[in-house]
Each structure stands twice: as structure tokens, then as C-alpha cells.
Amino acid sequence: MAKKSYDLLFKLLLIGDSGVGKTCILFRFSDDAFNTTFISTIGIDFKIKTIELRGKKIKLQIWDTAGQERFHTITTSYYRGAMGIMLVYDIANAKSFDNIAKWLRTIQEHANTDVEKMILGNKCDMEDKRVISKERGEAIAKENGVRFLETSAKTNVNIDRAFMELSECILEKTPGIQEPPQNLPPINQGNGPGQRCCTN
């Protein structure tokens, strides 16, 4: 059988309103490409990229969801298996920012309780059209105990960093990654009362 080309598989999900740049973020990260002519994602799409973190090869399976309400039932079924979720808004679109609370509720309802979350204020290259300050983005992230970054898929600002930081958080709590291993059976020092070897 062929050897696995990676040590771990992380499933990540990109969510947020339609048109905030989720697909552009994904393409910038996976293919280092930017295309202004994307059509809206229909339902769900995904890309694979392998990264290296702490000497581990990690395969990222990144799901890009449609922002439109009519695809909601399809896309929410993908929340359950996600280990990390990036919630994207557009700094030049106030409505996409106002909807963050709605998206966070959706995560709460459909995702695993220990899913790692990150809010991304995308299109930070459009400073002249900005309606949401960086401070407001930071404040809502802090309020919800979530990481925050401003990104630009167009000019490639913080895209790799966002995926790396989110992956790092997932790696932190992946069993068996900590050094030294925490769950080794106790060393047998003579089988006295209550001392059993290999209790695990």
C-alpha cells in the first residue's frame, strides 16, 4: 500500500456572506493566484494544500461554502466535521460585518464545540472604500474569544498567515502532538497494590 504523503489531515471551512472574497482567499492560498472574475460558489467547493508545521506534514482540506441563504442546508452539513472555521467579512461592506453574529450562531448550532474559529476582515487593500475599521473587527473578535486578522486576497496580505495560525491552533490540541507524549502507560515499579503495568 502506498505510504501516506502526510501525517495529519485538517478540515477547514470558509464561511461568510456572498461576495466577501472567500473563494479568492482560498485560491490565493492554494494556487497563489487572484482572479477578479469568480462566479459565486454554488453549494460547496474545496481545495487541498499540504503545509509543514513543527516537522509534521499537514494536509489541509479547505471547504469553500456558498454565502447565499438558499444553499444554507447544504453548507451547514459540512460544519460538523470542520476542525477550523474562517468567518470572512468585507471591510467595504457593512452588511457582511453586521452578519457576523448570525454566522457565529450558525457555527454554534452546527459545528463541533471545540472547533477553532478565526474572523477575517477581507479586502483590506480597498482602504478608500473601507466602512469597517480594524478596531471594530478586533472588538467583535475579542468579544467572542476568536482570533482576528485583516486580509487581502488581491495583494496577498495575511493569507498564508491566517491559514498557518488556524492550523497551529488545531495542532496545539491534536492528541499525541505534545512533547513529550502525555499518555504513556505508567512505568511498572514492581506490582505492588494498585500498581498495574500498562493501565491504558
PDB file of C-alpha atoms in Angstrom:
ATOM      1  CA  MET A   1       0.000   0.000   0.000  1.00  0.00           C
ATOM      2  CA  ALA A   2       1.300   3.475  -0.828  1.00  0.00           C
ATOM      3  CA  LYS A   3       2.651   5.403   2.137  1.00  0.00           C
ATOM      4  CA  LYS A   4       0.547   8.363   3.239  1.00  0.00           C
ATOM      5  CA  SER A   5       2.102  11.575   1.993  1.00  0.00           C
ATOM      6  CA  TYR A   6       1.038  13.472   5.137  1.00  0.00           C
ATOM      7  CA  ASP A   7       0.906  12.993   8.925  1.00  0.00           C
ATOM      8  CA  LEU A   8      -2.371  14.760   9.715  1.00  0.00           C
ATOM      9  CA  LEU A   9      -5.494  15.875   7.893  1.00  0.00           C
ATOM     10  CA  PHE A  10      -7.205  19.113   8.962  1.00  0.00           C
ATOM     11  CA  LYS A  11     -10.601  20.095   7.588  1.00  0.00           C
ATOM     12  CA  LEU A  12     -11.138  23.843   7.381  1.00  0.00           C
ATOM     13  CA  LEU A  13     -14.237  25.748   6.353  1.00  0.00           C
ATOM     14  CA  LEU A  14     -14.607  29.249   4.875  1.00  0.00           C
ATOM     15  CA  ILE A  15     -17.948  30.902   5.665  1.00  0.00           C
ATOM     16  CA  GLY A  16     -19.448  34.372   5.387  1.00  0.00           C
ATOM     17  CA  ASP A  17     -21.751  36.420   3.173  1.00  0.00           C
ATOM     18  CA  SER A  18     -21.727  36.050  -0.590  1.00  0.00           C
ATOM     19  CA  GLY A  19     -19.141  38.256  -2.323  1.00  0.00           C
ATOM     20  CA  VAL A  20     -16.785  38.843   0.643  1.00  0.00           C
ATOM     21  CA  GLY A  21     -13.920  37.061  -1.123  1.00  0.00           C
ATOM     22  CA  LYS A  22     -13.925  33.531   0.363  1.00  0.00           C
ATOM     23  CA  THR A  23     -13.100  31.890  -2.980  1.00  0.00           C
ATOM     24  CA  CYS A  24     -10.375  34.492  -3.683  1.00  0.00           C
ATOM     25  CA  ILE A  25      -8.805  33.791  -0.276  1.00  0.00           C
ATOM     26  CA  LEU A  26      -8.835  30.056  -0.986  1.00  0.00           C
ATOM     27  CA  PHE A  27      -7.310  30.446  -4.455  1.00  0.00           C
ATOM     28  CA  ARG A  28      -4.657  32.852  -3.213  1.00  0.00           C
ATOM     29  CA  PHE A  29      -3.637  30.346  -0.537  1.00  0.00           C
ATOM     30  CA  SER A  30      -3.841  27.159  -2.613  1.00  0.00           C
ATOM     31  CA  ASP A  31      -2.657  28.381  -6.035  1.00  0.00           C
ATOM     32  CA  ASP A  32      -1.139  31.799  -5.229  1.00  0.00           C
ATOM     33  CA  ALA A  33      -3.495  33.247  -7.838  1.00  0.00           C
ATOM     34  CA  PHE A  34      -6.004  36.071  -7.860  1.00  0.00           C
ATOM     35  CA  ASN A  35      -8.907  36.271 -10.247  1.00  0.00           C
ATOM     36  CA  THR A  36     -11.448  39.082 -10.283  1.00  0.00           C
ATOM     37  CA  THR A  37     -13.946  37.150 -12.383  1.00  0.00           C
ATOM     38  CA  PHE A  38     -15.050  34.413  -9.995  1.00  0.00           C
ATOM     39  CA  ILE A  39     -18.683  33.425 -10.183  1.00  0.00           C
ATOM     40  CA  SER A  40     -20.456  32.757  -6.903  1.00  0.00           C
ATOM     41  CA  THR A  41     -19.758  29.373  -5.389  1.00  0.00           C
ATOM     42  CA  ILE A  42     -22.689  27.028  -5.938  1.00  0.00           C
ATOM     43  CA  GLY A  43     -23.171  24.951  -2.812  1.00  0.00           C
ATOM     44  CA  ILE A  44     -19.673  23.902  -1.802  1.00  0.00           C
ATOM     45  CA  ASP A  45     -16.221  23.500  -3.302  1.00  0.00           C
ATOM     46  CA  PHE A  46     -12.863  22.501  -1.842  1.00  0.00           C
ATOM     47  CA  LYS A  47      -9.106  22.626  -2.346  1.00  0.00           C
ATOM     48  CA  ILE A  48      -6.243  20.680  -0.847  1.00  0.00           C
ATOM     49  CA  LYS A  49      -2.904  22.094   0.247  1.00  0.00           C
ATOM     50  CA  THR A  50      -0.180  20.410   2.276  1.00  0.00           C
ATOM     51  CA  ILE A  51       1.788  22.543   4.727  1.00  0.00           C
ATOM     52  CA  GLU A  52       4.535  21.788   7.208  1.00  0.00           C
ATOM     53  CA  LEU A  53       4.208  22.699  10.883  1.00  0.00           C
ATOM     54  CA  ARG A  54       6.515  21.606  13.689  1.00  0.00           C
ATOM     55  CA  GLY A  55       8.023  18.917  11.490  1.00  0.00           C
ATOM     56  CA  LYS A  56       4.615  17.450  10.631  1.00  0.00           C
ATOM     57  CA  LYS A  57       3.183  17.300   7.136  1.00  0.00           C
ATOM     58  CA  ILE A  58      -0.392  18.521   7.416  1.00  0.00           C
ATOM     59  CA  LYS A  59      -2.872  18.119   4.619  1.00  0.00           C
ATOM     60  CA  LEU A  60      -5.436  20.916   4.671  1.00  0.00           C
ATOM     61  CA  GLN A  61      -8.774  20.151   3.108  1.00  0.00           C
ATOM     62  CA  ILE A  62     -10.335  23.608   2.757  1.00  0.00           C
ATOM     63  CA  TRP A  63     -14.049  23.832   2.036  1.00  0.00           C
ATOM     64  CA  ASP A  64     -15.406  26.978   0.426  1.00  0.00           C
ATOM     65  CA  THR A  65     -19.116  27.455   1.106  1.00  0.00           C
ATOM     66  CA  ALA A  66     -21.727  29.468  -0.751  1.00  0.00           C
ATOM     67  CA  GLY A  67     -22.823  32.547   1.172  1.00  0.00           C
ATOM     68  CA  GLN A  68     -26.360  32.643  -0.214  1.00  0.00           C
ATOM     69  CA  GLU A  69     -29.195  31.663   2.072  1.00  0.00           C
ATOM     70  CA  ARG A  70     -30.601  29.163  -0.437  1.00  0.00           C
ATOM     71  CA  PHE A  71     -27.532  26.923  -0.056  1.00  0.00           C
ATOM     72  CA  HIS A  72     -27.689  27.053   3.735  1.00  0.00           C
ATOM     73  CA  THR A  73     -28.959  23.494   4.243  1.00  0.00           C
ATOM     74  CA  ILE A  74     -26.236  22.048   2.013  1.00  0.00           C
ATOM     75  CA  THR A  75     -23.411  24.024   3.571  1.00  0.00           C
ATOM     76  CA  THR A  76     -24.313  23.566   7.247  1.00  0.00           C
ATOM     77  CA  SER A  77     -23.878  19.808   6.911  1.00  0.00           C
ATOM     78  CA  TYR A  78     -20.151  20.477   6.401  1.00  0.00           C
ATOM     79  CA  TYR A  79     -19.740  22.314   9.704  1.00  0.00           C
ATOM     80  CA  ARG A  80     -19.791  19.147  11.800  1.00  0.00           C
ATOM     81  CA  GLY A  81     -16.514  17.717  10.519  1.00  0.00           C
ATOM     82  CA  ALA A  82     -14.644  21.019  10.393  1.00  0.00           C
ATOM     83  CA  MET A  83     -11.697  21.478  12.759  1.00  0.00           C
ATOM     84  CA  GLY A  84     -11.228  25.148  11.902  1.00  0.00           C
ATOM     85  CA  ILE A  85     -13.623  27.771  10.562  1.00  0.00           C
ATOM     86  CA  MET A  86     -12.721  31.087   8.974  1.00  0.00           C
ATOM     87  CA  LEU A  87     -15.533  33.620   9.074  1.00  0.00           C
ATOM     88  CA  VAL A  88     -14.945  36.244   6.394  1.00  0.00           C
ATOM     89  CA  TYR A  89     -16.450  39.716   6.018  1.00  0.00           C
ATOM     90  CA  ASP A  90     -15.655  42.528   3.601  1.00  0.00           C
ATOM     91  CA  ILE A  91     -14.267  45.727   5.193  1.00  0.00           C
ATOM     92  CA  ALA A  92     -16.093  47.735   2.481  1.00  0.00           C
ATOM     93  CA  ASN A  93     -19.461  46.062   3.124  1.00  0.00           C
ATOM     94  CA  ALA A  94     -21.196  46.939   6.405  1.00  0.00           C
ATOM     95  CA  LYS A  95     -23.893  44.277   5.985  1.00  0.00           C
ATOM     96  CA  SER A  96     -21.308  41.487   5.769  1.00  0.00           C
ATOM     97  CA  PHE A  97     -19.879  42.731   9.073  1.00  0.00           C
ATOM     98  CA  ASP A  98     -23.326  43.011  10.713  1.00  0.00           C
ATOM     99  CA  ASN A  99     -23.985  39.388   9.767  1.00  0.00           C
ATOM    100  CA  ILE A 100     -21.003  38.089  11.773  1.00  0.00           C
ATOM    101  CA  ALA A 101     -23.284  37.479  14.778  1.00  0.00           C
ATOM    102  CA  LYS A 102     -25.591  35.381  12.580  1.00  0.00           C
ATOM    103  CA  TRP A 103     -22.679  33.319  11.239  1.00  0.00           C
ATOM    104  CA  LEU A 104     -21.300  32.773  14.756  1.00  0.00           C
ATOM    105  CA  ARG A 105     -24.726  31.447  15.821  1.00  0.00           C
ATOM    106  CA  THR A 106     -24.685  29.070  12.845  1.00  0.00           C
ATOM    107  CA  ILE A 107     -21.274  27.792  13.966  1.00  0.00           C
ATOM    108  CA  GLN A 108     -22.643  27.281  17.471  1.00  0.00           C
ATOM    109  CA  GLU A 109     -25.625  25.335  16.156  1.00  0.00           C
ATOM    110  CA  HIS A 110     -23.876  23.142  13.600  1.00  0.00           C
ATOM    111  CA  ALA A 111     -20.146  22.823  14.369  1.00  0.00           C
ATOM    112  CA  ASN A 112     -18.300  20.819  16.999  1.00  0.00           C
ATOM    113  CA  THR A 113     -17.935  22.703  20.278  1.00  0.00           C
ATOM    114  CA  ASP A 114     -14.123  22.659  20.146  1.00  0.00           C
ATOM    115  CA  VAL A 115     -13.827  23.999  16.592  1.00  0.00           C
ATOM    116  CA  GLU A 116     -11.137  26.678  16.193  1.00  0.00           C
ATOM    117  CA  LYS A 117     -12.515  29.952  14.816  1.00  0.00           C
ATOM    118  CA  MET A 118     -10.990  32.992  13.171  1.00  0.00           C
ATOM    119  CA  ILE A 119     -12.587  36.178  11.809  1.00  0.00           C
ATOM    120  CA  LEU A 120     -11.057  37.686   8.675  1.00  0.00           C
ATOM    121  CA  GLY A 121     -11.726  41.257   7.550  1.00  0.00           C
ATOM    122  CA  ASN A 122     -11.019  40.796   3.845  1.00  0.00           C
ATOM    123  CA  LYS A 123     -10.243  43.329   1.065  1.00  0.00           C
ATOM    124  CA  CYS A 124      -8.048  45.497   3.309  1.00  0.00           C
ATOM    125  CA  ASP A 125      -6.400  46.776   0.111  1.00  0.00           C
ATOM    126  CA  MET A 126      -9.592  48.800  -0.527  1.00  0.00           C
ATOM    127  CA  GLU A 127      -8.733  51.451   2.052  1.00  0.00           C
ATOM    128  CA  ASP A 128     -10.628  54.173   0.153  1.00  0.00           C
ATOM    129  CA  LYS A 129     -13.869  52.149   0.324  1.00  0.00           C
ATOM    130  CA  ARG A 130     -13.429  50.966   3.935  1.00  0.00           C
ATOM    131  CA  VAL A 131     -16.530  51.272   6.123  1.00  0.00           C
ATOM    132  CA  ILE A 132     -15.482  48.907   8.934  1.00  0.00           C
ATOM    133  CA  SER A 133     -12.439  49.963  10.960  1.00  0.00           C
ATOM    134  CA  LYS A 134      -9.849  47.420  12.006  1.00  0.00           C
ATOM    135  CA  GLU A 135     -10.707  48.265  15.639  1.00  0.00           C
ATOM    136  CA  ARG A 136     -14.342  47.191  15.139  1.00  0.00           C
ATOM    137  CA  GLY A 137     -13.164  43.900  13.674  1.00  0.00           C
ATOM    138  CA  GLU A 138     -10.779  43.339  16.571  1.00  0.00           C
ATOM    139  CA  ALA A 139     -13.509  44.241  19.077  1.00  0.00           C
ATOM    140  CA  ILE A 140     -16.072  41.735  17.772  1.00  0.00           C
ATOM    141  CA  ALA A 141     -13.407  39.008  17.635  1.00  0.00           C
ATOM    142  CA  LYS A 142     -12.310  39.745  21.210  1.00  0.00           C
ATOM    143  CA  GLU A 143     -15.930  39.776  22.385  1.00  0.00           C
ATOM    144  CA  ASN A 144     -16.387  36.263  21.000  1.00  0.00           C
ATOM    145  CA  GLY A 145     -12.966  34.957  22.013  1.00  0.00           C
ATOM    146  CA  VAL A 146     -11.928  34.447  18.401  1.00  0.00           C
ATOM    147  CA  ARG A 147      -8.694  35.236  16.544  1.00  0.00           C
ATOM    148  CA  PHE A 148      -8.753  38.125  14.058  1.00  0.00           C
ATOM    149  CA  LEU A 149      -6.771  39.242  11.015  1.00  0.00           C
ATOM    150  CA  GLU A 150      -7.343  41.678   8.188  1.00  0.00           C
ATOM    151  CA  THR A 151      -6.539  40.115   4.827  1.00  0.00           C
ATOM    152  CA  SER A 152      -6.368  40.913   1.142  1.00  0.00           C
ATOM    153  CA  ALA A 153      -6.531  38.097  -1.386  1.00  0.00           C
ATOM    154  CA  LYS A 154      -5.737  40.636  -4.103  1.00  0.00           C
ATOM    155  CA  THR A 155      -2.462  41.914  -2.642  1.00  0.00           C
ATOM    156  CA  ASN A 156      -1.758  38.717  -0.664  1.00  0.00           C
ATOM    157  CA  VAL A 157      -1.850  40.273   2.815  1.00  0.00           C
ATOM    158  CA  ASN A 158      -2.015  37.827   5.771  1.00  0.00           C
ATOM    159  CA  ILE A 159      -3.482  34.985   3.675  1.00  0.00           C
ATOM    160  CA  ASP A 160      -0.786  32.404   4.461  1.00  0.00           C
ATOM    161  CA  ARG A 161      -0.560  33.714   7.997  1.00  0.00           C
ATOM    162  CA  ALA A 162      -4.301  33.167   8.571  1.00  0.00           C
ATOM    163  CA  PHE A 163      -4.174  29.529   7.461  1.00  0.00           C
ATOM    164  CA  MET A 164      -0.932  28.873   9.351  1.00  0.00           C
ATOM    165  CA  GLU A 165      -2.230  30.384  12.603  1.00  0.00           C
ATOM    166  CA  LEU A 166      -5.503  28.480  12.409  1.00  0.00           C
ATOM    167  CA  SER A 167      -3.644  25.229  11.652  1.00  0.00           C
ATOM    168  CA  GLU A 168      -1.264  25.919  14.547  1.00  0.00           C
ATOM    169  CA  CYS A 169      -4.251  26.247  16.920  1.00  0.00           C
ATOM    170  CA  ILE A 170      -5.686  22.942  15.732  1.00  0.00           C
ATOM    171  CA  LEU A 171      -2.276  21.273  16.026  1.00  0.00           C
ATOM    172  CA  GLU A 172      -1.946  22.567  19.601  1.00  0.00           C
ATOM    173  CA  LYS A 173      -4.882  20.460  20.695  1.00  0.00           C
ATOM    174  CA  THR A 174      -4.364  17.446  18.470  1.00  0.00           C
ATOM    175  CA  PRO A 175      -3.766  14.431  20.738  1.00  0.00           C
ATOM    176  CA  GLY A 176      -0.284  12.962  20.650  1.00  0.00           C
ATOM    177  CA  ILE A 177       1.412  16.084  19.282  1.00  0.00           C
ATOM    178  CA  GLN A 178       2.602  17.443  22.620  1.00  0.00           C
ATOM    179  CA  GLU A 179       6.178  16.733  23.544  1.00  0.00           C
ATOM    180  CA  PRO A 180       6.815  14.584  25.472  1.00  0.00           C
ATOM    181  CA  PRO A 181       3.832  12.243  24.979  1.00  0.00           C
ATOM    182  CA  GLN A 182       1.352  12.677  27.831  1.00  0.00           C
ATOM    183  CA  ASN A 183      -0.490   9.396  27.663  1.00  0.00           C
ATOM    184  CA  LEU A 184       2.171   6.757  28.097  1.00  0.00           C
ATOM    185  CA  PRO A 185       1.267   3.917  30.455  1.00  0.00           C
ATOM    186  CA  PRO A 186       2.813   4.203  33.929  1.00  0.00           C
ATOM    187  CA  ILE A 187       6.191   2.557  34.347  1.00  0.00           C
ATOM    188  CA  ASN A 188       5.880  -0.670  36.311  1.00  0.00           C
ATOM    189  CA  GLN A 189       7.891  -0.484  39.518  1.00  0.00           C
ATOM    190  CA  GLY A 190       7.059  -3.913  40.896  1.00  0.00           C
ATOM    191  CA  ASN A 191       3.442  -4.909  41.040  1.00  0.00           C
ATOM    192  CA  GLY A 192       2.583  -3.554  44.468  1.00  0.00           C
ATOM    193  CA  PRO A 193      -1.033  -2.832  45.402  1.00  0.00           C
ATOM    194  CA  GLY A 194      -2.665  -0.523  42.903  1.00  0.00           C
ATOM    195  CA  GLN A 195       0.344  -0.654  40.606  1.00  0.00           C
ATOM    196  CA  ARG A 196      -0.547  -2.258  37.325  1.00  0.00           C
ATOM    197  CA  CYS A 197       1.586  -2.036  34.281  1.00  0.00           C
ATOM    198  CA  CYS A 198       0.053  -0.686  31.085  1.00  0.00           C
ATOM    199  CA  THR A 199      -3.227   0.502  32.595  1.00  0.00           C
ATOM    200  CA  ASN A 200      -4.114   2.256  29.340  1.00  0.00           C
TER     201      ASN A 200
END
